[in-house]
Coordinates of C-alpha atoms (C1' of nucleotides) in Angstrom, one line a residue:
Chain J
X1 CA -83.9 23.4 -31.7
X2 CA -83.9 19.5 -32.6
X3 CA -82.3 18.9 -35.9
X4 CA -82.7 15.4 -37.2
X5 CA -78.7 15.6 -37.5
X6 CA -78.3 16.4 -34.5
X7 CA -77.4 12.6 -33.5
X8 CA -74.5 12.7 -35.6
X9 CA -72.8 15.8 -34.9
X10 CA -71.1 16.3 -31.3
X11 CA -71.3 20.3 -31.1
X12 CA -74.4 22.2 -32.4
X13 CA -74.0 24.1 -35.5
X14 CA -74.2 28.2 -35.3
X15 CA -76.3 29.6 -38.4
X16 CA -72.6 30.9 -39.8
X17 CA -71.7 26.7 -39.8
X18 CA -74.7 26.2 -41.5
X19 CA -74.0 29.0 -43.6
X20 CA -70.3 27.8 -45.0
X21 CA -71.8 24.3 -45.8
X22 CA -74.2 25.9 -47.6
X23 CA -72.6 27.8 -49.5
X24 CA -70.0 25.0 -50.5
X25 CA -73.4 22.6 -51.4
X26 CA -74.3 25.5 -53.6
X27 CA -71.2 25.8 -55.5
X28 CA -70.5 22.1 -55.6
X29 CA -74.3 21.7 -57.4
X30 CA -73.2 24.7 -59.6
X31 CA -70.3 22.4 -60.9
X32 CA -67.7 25.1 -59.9
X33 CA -64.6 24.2 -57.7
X34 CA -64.9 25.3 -54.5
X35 CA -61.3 27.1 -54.0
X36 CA -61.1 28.8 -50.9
X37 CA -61.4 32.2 -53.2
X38 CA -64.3 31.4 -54.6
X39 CA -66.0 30.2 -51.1
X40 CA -65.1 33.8 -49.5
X41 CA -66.8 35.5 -52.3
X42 CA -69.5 34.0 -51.8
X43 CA -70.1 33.8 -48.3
X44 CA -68.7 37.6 -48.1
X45 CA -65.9 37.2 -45.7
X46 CA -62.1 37.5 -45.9
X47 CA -60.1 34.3 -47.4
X48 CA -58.1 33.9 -44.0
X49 CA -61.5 33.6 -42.3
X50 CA -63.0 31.0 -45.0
X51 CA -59.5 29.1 -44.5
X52 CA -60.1 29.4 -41.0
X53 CA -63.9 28.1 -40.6
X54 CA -63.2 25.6 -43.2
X55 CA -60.5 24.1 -41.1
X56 CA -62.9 23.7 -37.7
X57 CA -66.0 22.2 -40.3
X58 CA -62.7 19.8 -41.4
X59 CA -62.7 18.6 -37.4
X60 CA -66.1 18.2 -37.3
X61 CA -66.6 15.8 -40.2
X62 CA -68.3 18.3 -42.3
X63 CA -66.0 19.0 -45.2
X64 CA -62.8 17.6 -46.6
X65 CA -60.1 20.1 -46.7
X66 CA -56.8 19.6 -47.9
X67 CA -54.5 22.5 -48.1
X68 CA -54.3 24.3 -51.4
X69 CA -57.5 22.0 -53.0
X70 CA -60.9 22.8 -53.4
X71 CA -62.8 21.7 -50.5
X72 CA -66.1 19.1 -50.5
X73 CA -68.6 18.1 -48.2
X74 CA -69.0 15.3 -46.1
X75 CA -71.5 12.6 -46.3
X76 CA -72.7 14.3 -43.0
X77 CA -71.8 17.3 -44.0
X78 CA -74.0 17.0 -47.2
X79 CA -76.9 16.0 -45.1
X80 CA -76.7 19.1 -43.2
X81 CA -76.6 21.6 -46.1
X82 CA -79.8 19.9 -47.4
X83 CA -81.2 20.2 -43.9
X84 CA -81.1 23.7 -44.6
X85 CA -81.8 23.8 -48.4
X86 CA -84.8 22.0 -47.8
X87 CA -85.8 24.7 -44.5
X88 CA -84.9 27.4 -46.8
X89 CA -87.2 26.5 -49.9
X90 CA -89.5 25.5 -47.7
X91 CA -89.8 28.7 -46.2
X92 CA -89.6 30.7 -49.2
X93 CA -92.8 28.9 -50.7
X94 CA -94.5 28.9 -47.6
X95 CA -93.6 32.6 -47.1
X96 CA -95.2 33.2 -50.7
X97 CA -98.2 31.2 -50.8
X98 CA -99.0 31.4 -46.7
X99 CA -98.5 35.3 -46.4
X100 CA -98.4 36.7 -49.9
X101 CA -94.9 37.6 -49.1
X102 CA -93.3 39.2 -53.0
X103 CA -91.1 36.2 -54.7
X104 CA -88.7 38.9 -54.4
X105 CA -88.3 39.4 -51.0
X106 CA -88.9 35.5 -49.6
X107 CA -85.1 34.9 -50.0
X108 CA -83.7 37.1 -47.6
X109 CA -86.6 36.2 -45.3
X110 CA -85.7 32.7 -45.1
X111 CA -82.2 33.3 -45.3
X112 CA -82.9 33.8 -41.4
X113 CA -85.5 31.5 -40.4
X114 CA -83.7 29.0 -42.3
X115 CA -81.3 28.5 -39.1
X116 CA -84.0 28.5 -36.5
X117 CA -87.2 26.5 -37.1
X118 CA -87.4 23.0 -35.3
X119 CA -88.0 19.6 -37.2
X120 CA -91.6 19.8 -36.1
X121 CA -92.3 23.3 -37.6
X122 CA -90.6 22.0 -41.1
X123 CA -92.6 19.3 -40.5
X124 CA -95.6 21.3 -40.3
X125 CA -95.0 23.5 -43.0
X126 CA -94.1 20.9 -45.5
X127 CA -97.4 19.4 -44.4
X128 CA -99.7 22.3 -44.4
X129 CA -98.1 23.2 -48.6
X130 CA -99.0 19.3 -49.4
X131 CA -95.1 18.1 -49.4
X132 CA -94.6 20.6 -52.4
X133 CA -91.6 19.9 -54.8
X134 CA -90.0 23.3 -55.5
X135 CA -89.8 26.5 -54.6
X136 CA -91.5 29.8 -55.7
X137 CA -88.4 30.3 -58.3
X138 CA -88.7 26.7 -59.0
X139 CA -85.8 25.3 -57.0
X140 CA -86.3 21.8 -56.1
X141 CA -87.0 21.3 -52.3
X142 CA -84.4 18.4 -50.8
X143 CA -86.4 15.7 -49.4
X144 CA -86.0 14.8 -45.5
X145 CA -83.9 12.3 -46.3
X146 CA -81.7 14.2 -48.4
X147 CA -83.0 14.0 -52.3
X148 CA -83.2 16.5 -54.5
X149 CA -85.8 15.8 -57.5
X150 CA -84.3 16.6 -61.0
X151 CA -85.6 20.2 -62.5
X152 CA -86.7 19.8 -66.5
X153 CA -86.3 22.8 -68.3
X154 CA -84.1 24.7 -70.6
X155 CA -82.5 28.1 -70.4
X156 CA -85.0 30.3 -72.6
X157 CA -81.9 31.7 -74.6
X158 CA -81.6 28.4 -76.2
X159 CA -85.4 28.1 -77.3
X160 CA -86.6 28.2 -80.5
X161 CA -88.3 31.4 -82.0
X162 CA -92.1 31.1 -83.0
X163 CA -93.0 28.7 -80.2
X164 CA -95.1 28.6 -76.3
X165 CA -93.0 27.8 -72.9
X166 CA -93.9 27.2 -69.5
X167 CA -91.6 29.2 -67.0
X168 CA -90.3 26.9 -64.9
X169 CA -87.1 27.9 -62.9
X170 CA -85.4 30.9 -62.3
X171 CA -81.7 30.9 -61.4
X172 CA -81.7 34.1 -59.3
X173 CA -82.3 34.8 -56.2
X174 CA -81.7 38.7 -56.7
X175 CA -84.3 40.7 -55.2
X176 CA -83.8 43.6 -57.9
X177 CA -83.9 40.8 -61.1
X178 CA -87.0 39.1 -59.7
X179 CA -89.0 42.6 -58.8
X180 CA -88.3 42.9 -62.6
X181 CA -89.3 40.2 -63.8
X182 CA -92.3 40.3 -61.8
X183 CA -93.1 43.4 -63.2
X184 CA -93.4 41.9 -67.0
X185 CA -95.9 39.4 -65.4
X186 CA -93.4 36.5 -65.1
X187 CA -93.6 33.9 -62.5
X188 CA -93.3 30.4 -61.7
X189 CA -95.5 28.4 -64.5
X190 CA -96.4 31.5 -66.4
X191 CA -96.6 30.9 -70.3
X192 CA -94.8 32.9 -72.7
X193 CA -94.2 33.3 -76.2
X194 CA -90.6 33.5 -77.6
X195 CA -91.6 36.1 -80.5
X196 CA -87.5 36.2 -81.7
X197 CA -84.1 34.8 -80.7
X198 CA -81.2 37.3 -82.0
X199 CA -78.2 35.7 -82.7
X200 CA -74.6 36.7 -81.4
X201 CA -76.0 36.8 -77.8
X202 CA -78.5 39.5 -78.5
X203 CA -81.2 40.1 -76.6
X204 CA -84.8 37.9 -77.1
X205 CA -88.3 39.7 -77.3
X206 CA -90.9 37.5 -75.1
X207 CA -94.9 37.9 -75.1
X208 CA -96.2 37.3 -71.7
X209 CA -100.1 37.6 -71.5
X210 CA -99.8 39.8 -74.5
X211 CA -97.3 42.0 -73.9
X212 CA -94.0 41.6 -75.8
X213 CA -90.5 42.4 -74.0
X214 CA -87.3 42.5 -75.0
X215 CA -85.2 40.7 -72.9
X216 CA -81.3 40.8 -72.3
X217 CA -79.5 37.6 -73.2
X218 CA -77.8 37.2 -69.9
X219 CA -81.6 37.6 -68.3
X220 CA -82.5 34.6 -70.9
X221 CA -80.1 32.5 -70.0
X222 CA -81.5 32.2 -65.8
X223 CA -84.7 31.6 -67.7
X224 CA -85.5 27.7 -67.5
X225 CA -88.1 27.2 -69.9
X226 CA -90.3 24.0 -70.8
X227 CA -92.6 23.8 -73.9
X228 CA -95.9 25.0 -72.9
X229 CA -97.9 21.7 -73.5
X230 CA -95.5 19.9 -71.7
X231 CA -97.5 19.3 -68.1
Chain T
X1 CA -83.7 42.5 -40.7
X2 CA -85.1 45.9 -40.6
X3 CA -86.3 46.9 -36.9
X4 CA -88.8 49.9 -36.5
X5 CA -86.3 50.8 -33.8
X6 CA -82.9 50.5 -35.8
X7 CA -83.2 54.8 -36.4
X8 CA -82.6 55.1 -32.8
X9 CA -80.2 52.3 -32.1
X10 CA -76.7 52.5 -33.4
X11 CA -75.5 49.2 -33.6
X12 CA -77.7 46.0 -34.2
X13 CA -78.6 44.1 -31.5
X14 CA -78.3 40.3 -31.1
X15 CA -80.2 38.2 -30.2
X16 CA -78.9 38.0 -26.7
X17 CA -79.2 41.9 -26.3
X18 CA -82.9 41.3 -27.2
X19 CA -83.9 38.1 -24.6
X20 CA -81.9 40.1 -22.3
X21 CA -84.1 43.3 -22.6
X22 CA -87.2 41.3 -22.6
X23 CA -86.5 39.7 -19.7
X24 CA -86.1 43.0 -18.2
X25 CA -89.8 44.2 -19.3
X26 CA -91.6 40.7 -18.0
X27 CA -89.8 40.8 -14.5
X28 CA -90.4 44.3 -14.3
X29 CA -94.5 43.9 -15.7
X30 CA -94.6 41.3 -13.1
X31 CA -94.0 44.0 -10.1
X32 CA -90.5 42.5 -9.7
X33 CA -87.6 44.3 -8.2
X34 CA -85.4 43.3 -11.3
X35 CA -82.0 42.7 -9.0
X36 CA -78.7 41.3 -10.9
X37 CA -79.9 37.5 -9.1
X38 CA -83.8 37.8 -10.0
X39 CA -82.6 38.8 -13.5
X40 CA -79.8 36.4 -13.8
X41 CA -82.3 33.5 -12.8
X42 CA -84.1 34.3 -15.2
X43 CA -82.1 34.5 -18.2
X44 CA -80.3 31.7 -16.9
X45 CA -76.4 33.0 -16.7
X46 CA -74.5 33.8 -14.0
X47 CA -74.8 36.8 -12.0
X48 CA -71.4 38.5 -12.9
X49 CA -72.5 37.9 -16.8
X50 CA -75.9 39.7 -16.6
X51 CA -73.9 42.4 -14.4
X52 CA -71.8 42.8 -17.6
X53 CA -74.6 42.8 -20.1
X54 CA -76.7 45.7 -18.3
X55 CA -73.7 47.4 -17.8
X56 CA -73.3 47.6 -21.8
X57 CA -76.9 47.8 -22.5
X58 CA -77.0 50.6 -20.3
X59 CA -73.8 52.4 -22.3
X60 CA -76.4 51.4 -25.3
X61 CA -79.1 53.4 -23.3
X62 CA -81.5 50.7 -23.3
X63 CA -81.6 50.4 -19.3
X64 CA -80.6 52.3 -16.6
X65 CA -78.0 51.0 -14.4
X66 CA -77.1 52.3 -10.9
X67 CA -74.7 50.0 -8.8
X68 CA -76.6 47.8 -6.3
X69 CA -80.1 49.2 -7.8
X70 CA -82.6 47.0 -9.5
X71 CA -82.5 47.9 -13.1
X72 CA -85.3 49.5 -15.3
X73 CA -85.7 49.6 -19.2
X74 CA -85.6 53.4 -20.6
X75 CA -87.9 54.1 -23.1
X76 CA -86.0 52.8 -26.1
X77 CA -85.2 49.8 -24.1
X78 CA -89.1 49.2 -23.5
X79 CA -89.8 49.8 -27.0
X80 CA -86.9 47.4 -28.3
X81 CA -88.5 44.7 -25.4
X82 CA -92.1 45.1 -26.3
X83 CA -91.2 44.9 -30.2
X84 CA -90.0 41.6 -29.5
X85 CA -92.9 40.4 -27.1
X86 CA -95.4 41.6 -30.5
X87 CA -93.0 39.0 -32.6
X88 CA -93.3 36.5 -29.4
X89 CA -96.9 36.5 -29.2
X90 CA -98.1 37.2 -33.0
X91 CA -95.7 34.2 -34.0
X92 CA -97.2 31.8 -31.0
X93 CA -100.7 32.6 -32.6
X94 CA -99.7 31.8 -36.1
X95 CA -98.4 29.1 -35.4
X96 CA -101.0 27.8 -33.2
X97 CA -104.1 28.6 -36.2
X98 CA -102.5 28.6 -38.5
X99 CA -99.8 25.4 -38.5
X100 CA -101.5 23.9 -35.6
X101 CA -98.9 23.6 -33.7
X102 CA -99.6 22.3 -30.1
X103 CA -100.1 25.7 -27.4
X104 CA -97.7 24.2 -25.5
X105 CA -95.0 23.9 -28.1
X106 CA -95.3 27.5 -29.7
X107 CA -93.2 29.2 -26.8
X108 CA -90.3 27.7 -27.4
X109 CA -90.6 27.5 -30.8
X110 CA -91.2 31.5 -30.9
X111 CA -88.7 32.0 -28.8
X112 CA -85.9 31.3 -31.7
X113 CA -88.1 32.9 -34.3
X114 CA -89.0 36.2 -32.7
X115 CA -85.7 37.4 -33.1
X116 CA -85.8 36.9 -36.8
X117 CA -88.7 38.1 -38.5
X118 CA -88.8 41.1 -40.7
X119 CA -90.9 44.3 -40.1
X120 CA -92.8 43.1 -43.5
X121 CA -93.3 39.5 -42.1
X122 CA -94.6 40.8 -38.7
X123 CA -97.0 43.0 -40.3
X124 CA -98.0 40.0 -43.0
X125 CA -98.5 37.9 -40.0
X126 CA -100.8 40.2 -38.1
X127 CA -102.8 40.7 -40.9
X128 CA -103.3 37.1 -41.7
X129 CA -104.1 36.9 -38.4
X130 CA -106.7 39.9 -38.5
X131 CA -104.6 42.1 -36.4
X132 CA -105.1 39.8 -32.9
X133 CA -105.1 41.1 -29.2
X134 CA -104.2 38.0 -28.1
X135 CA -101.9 35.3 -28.0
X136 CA -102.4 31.5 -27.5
X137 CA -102.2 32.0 -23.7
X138 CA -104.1 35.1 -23.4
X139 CA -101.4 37.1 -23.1
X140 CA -101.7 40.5 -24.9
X141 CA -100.6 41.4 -27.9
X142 CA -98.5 44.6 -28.1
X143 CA -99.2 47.0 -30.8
X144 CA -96.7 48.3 -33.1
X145 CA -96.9 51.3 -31.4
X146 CA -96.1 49.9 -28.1
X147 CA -99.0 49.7 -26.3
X148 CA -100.1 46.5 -24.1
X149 CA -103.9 46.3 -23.4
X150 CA -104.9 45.3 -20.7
X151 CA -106.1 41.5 -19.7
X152 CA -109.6 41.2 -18.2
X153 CA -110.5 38.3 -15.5
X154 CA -109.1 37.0 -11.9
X155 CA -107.3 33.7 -11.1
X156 CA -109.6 31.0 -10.9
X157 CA -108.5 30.4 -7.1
X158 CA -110.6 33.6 -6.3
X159 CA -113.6 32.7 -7.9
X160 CA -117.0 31.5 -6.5
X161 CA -117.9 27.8 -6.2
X162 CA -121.1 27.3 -8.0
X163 CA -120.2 29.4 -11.5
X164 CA -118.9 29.3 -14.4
X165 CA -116.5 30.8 -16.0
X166 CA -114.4 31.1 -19.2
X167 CA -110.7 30.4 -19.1
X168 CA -109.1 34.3 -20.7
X169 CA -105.1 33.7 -19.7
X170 CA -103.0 31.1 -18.6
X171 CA -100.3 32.8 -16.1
X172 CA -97.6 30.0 -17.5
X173 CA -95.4 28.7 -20.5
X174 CA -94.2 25.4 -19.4
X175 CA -94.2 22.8 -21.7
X176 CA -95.7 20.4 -19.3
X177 CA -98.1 22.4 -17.2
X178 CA -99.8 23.8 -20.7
X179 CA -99.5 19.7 -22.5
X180 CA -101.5 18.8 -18.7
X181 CA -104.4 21.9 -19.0
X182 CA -104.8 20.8 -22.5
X183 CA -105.3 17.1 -21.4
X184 CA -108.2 18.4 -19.0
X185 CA -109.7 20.1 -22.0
X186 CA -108.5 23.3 -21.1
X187 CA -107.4 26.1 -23.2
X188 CA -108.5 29.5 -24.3
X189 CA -112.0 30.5 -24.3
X190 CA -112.7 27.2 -22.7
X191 CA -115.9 27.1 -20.4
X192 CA -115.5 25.6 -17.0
X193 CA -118.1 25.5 -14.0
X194 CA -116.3 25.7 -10.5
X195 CA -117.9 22.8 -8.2
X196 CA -115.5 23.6 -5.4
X197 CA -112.9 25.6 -4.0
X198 CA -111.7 24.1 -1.0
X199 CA -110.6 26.3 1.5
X200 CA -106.7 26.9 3.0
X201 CA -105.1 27.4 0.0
X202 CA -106.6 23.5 -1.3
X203 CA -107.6 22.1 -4.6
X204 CA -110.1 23.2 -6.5
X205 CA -112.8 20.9 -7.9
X206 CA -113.9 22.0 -12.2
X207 CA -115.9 20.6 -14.2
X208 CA -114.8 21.4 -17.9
X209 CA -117.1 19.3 -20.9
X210 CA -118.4 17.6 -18.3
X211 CA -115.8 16.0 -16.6
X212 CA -114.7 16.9 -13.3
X213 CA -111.3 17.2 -12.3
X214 CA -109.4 18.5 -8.8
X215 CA -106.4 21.2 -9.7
X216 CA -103.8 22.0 -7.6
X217 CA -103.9 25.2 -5.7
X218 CA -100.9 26.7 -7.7
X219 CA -102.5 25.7 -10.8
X220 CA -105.8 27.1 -10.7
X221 CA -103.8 30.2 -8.8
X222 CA -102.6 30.6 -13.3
X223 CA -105.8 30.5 -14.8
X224 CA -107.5 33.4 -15.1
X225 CA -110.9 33.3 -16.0
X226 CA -113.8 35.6 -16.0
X227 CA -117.8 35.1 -15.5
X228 CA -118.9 32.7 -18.7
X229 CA -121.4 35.5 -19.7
X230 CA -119.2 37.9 -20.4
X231 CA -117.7 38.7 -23.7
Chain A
dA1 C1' -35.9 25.5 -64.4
dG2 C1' -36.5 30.2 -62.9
dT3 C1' -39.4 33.9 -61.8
dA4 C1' -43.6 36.7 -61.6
dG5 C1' -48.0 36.8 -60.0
dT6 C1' -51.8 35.0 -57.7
dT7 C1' -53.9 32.1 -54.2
dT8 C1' -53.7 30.2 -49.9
dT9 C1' -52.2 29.8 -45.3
dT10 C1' -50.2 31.3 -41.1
dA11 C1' -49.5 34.4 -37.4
dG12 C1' -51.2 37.4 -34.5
dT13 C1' -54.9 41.2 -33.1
dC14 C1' -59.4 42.4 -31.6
dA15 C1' -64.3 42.4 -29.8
dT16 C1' -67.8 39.7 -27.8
dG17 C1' -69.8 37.5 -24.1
dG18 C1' -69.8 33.6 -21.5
dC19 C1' -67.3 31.8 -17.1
dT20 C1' -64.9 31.4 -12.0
dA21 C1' -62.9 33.4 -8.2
dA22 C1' -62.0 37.1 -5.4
dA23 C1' -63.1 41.7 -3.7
dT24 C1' -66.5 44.8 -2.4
dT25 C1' -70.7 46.6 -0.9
dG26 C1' -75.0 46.5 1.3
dT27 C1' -78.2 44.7 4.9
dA28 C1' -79.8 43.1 9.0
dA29 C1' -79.1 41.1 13.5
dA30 C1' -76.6 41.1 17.8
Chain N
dT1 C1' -71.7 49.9 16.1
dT2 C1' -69.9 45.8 15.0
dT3 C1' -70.2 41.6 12.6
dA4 C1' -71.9 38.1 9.7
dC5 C1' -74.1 36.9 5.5
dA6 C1' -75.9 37.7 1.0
dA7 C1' -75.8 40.2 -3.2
dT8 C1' -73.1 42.5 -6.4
dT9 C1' -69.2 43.9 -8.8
dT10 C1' -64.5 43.4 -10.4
dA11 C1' -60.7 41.1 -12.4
dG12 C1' -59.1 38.1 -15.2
dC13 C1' -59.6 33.7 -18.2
dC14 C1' -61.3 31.4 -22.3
dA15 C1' -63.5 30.3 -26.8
dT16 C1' -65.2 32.0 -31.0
dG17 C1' -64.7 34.0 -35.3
dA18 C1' -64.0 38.0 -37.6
dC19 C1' -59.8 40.9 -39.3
dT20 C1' -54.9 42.5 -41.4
dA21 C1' -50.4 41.6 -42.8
dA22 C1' -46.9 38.6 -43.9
dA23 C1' -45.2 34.2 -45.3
dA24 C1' -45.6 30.2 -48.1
dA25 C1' -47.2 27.6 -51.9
dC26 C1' -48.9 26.9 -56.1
dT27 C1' -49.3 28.1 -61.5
dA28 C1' -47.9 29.6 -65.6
dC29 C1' -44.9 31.9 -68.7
dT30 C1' -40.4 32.6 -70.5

DNA sequence: AGTAGTTTTTAGTCATGGCTAAATTGTAAA
DNA sequence: TTTACAATTTAGCCATGACTAAAAACTACT
């Protein structure tokens, strides 16, 4: 497998490497501080084995760990968790528009190709989707060289009642979230009408292709919305 | 990754596990005596590692292992082995119509991914694909249910001088004996006409789009072609 | 500042699966 | 049958990266 990091890094990466500096890009972009706790929750393993891994990625260049702080990625280190953003959006669109593979379940699909498809094949893939922009749940795909494009949008549960959006984003990757939403006929671009807003965090009722809904607050708020005319 | 065979298998197998048993099934398909060296060739570790791994695979009951005896797959093994030839060959085909990647690039690129792929994305693929016999090379596609069918057509270095013939299999995956075949114009379904076929083992003399071109004895010994009239 | 409680790190265990080197076994020729 | 050579297996080493349990270090409250 040639990645186009490869030059940089002396040792090849294992898919659980790849994995940490993921999961550390994905925190850092959700503005949280990525404490050791808060990186073996994520990732699922113990906090001795985060402190552990994070300490070899430390040697190789990757992160910057310094006991007791929140750790942070590399300049190289970066690079490679976009590598596998971009392989892993990349997959999940092609996934979903190539096979007709559910939004739902193109996450845990790519979660293991992610790790194992060559320059070339991105290359392809990216090619054969027209060098596509974002994901099936909206997520922007990182550029080769390591940009990722700015996502418009609001969160649905701060829209104003009476008025048309565009769906644009979903933040959730949860198979069981998505299969619902799916189910009320929402997807990526899909117009909806915000009927009502209830205040105090209640829940918001949504028309989507005629059909009203009432949807929980906390589902609202994953919602990115734009106004419908808005291209 | 859900495997059709996880009900019989109790723990998962890695990737390893997997090249290891399919290794197994092409040395033994080939008529091989599958010794500890032949095997360890193959796979390309030392003797006293595949010694270790067919001991445990055999604990596993995926092969049976007798001291100082070729090994064999048992029928879980075999099933396990040809599941992951089905990925190998469905995902060279894919790629090859449907991302165009190169026939000589999609072994090795298949090789990673095979291990991978959900059941839903195999089936998806086949589908797509409009459930396929064959892969890139010729080489059969086995079913879900296990079965391999059976390849039609001789090596080309048996053939009649004076005929012509359609290319059905290509007996090889290197990278650079496939990249020189497709130079020559050569690859599946291909028609060639056989001008010569020198005699003691020599080169053989085909014409393919109307350019001749002389092939090595050992090459045209991999081609396996059958009479261009027939399907 | 002292102390309780939480977070992080350290220390040490285990399984995996490669390796080398040495012992064993099997085979074939003298 | 003995002996030599090749193939195979055993024994033991090493790196990796998970784990638990215990120690250490931070934080926040009194």
């Amino acid at each position: 497998m040639t990645k186009n990091y490869s030059s940089e890094i002396a040792s090849p990466l294992s898919s659980n490497h790849e994995d940490y500096l993921k999961a550390i890009y994905i925190l850092e972009a959700r503005g949280e501080q990525v404490t050791n706790s808060v990186l073996s929750d994520y990732i699922g393993f113990t906090p001795a084995s985060a402190t552990n891994m994070v300490k070899k990625l430390s040697q190789m260049d990757l992160v910057i760990y310094r006991p007791h702080q929140a750790v942070s990625l590399t300049p190289t280190g970066r690079r490679v968790a976009l590598e596998i953003l971009r392989h892993h959006r990349l997959l999940e669109l092609f996934l979903h528009k190539t096979l007709d593979i559910p939004w739902d379940s193109v996450h845990e699909e790519a979660e293991r190709l992610e790790h194992v498809i060559s320059e070339a094949l991105e290359d392809a893939i990216a090619a054969s989707l027209g060098y596509p922009k974002v994901d099936p749940h909206g997520d922007p795909i990182p550029t080769k060289t390591g940009e990722v494009g700015h996502t418009p949008g609001h969160p649905l549960s701060q829209a104003k009642a009476g008025r048309a959006y565009r769906l644009v984003r979903v933040l959730s990757q949860e198979k069981e979230r998505l299969a619902y939403l799916g189910r009320l006929g929402l997807s990526l671009n899909v117009e909806l009408f915000l009927r009502e807003q209830a205040p105090f965090d209640g829940p918001v009722l949504v028309e989507v292709a005629g059909v009203e809904h009432a949807l929980a607050a906390e589902m609202a708020a994953l919602l990115q919305v734009v106004p419908a005319s808005a291209k």
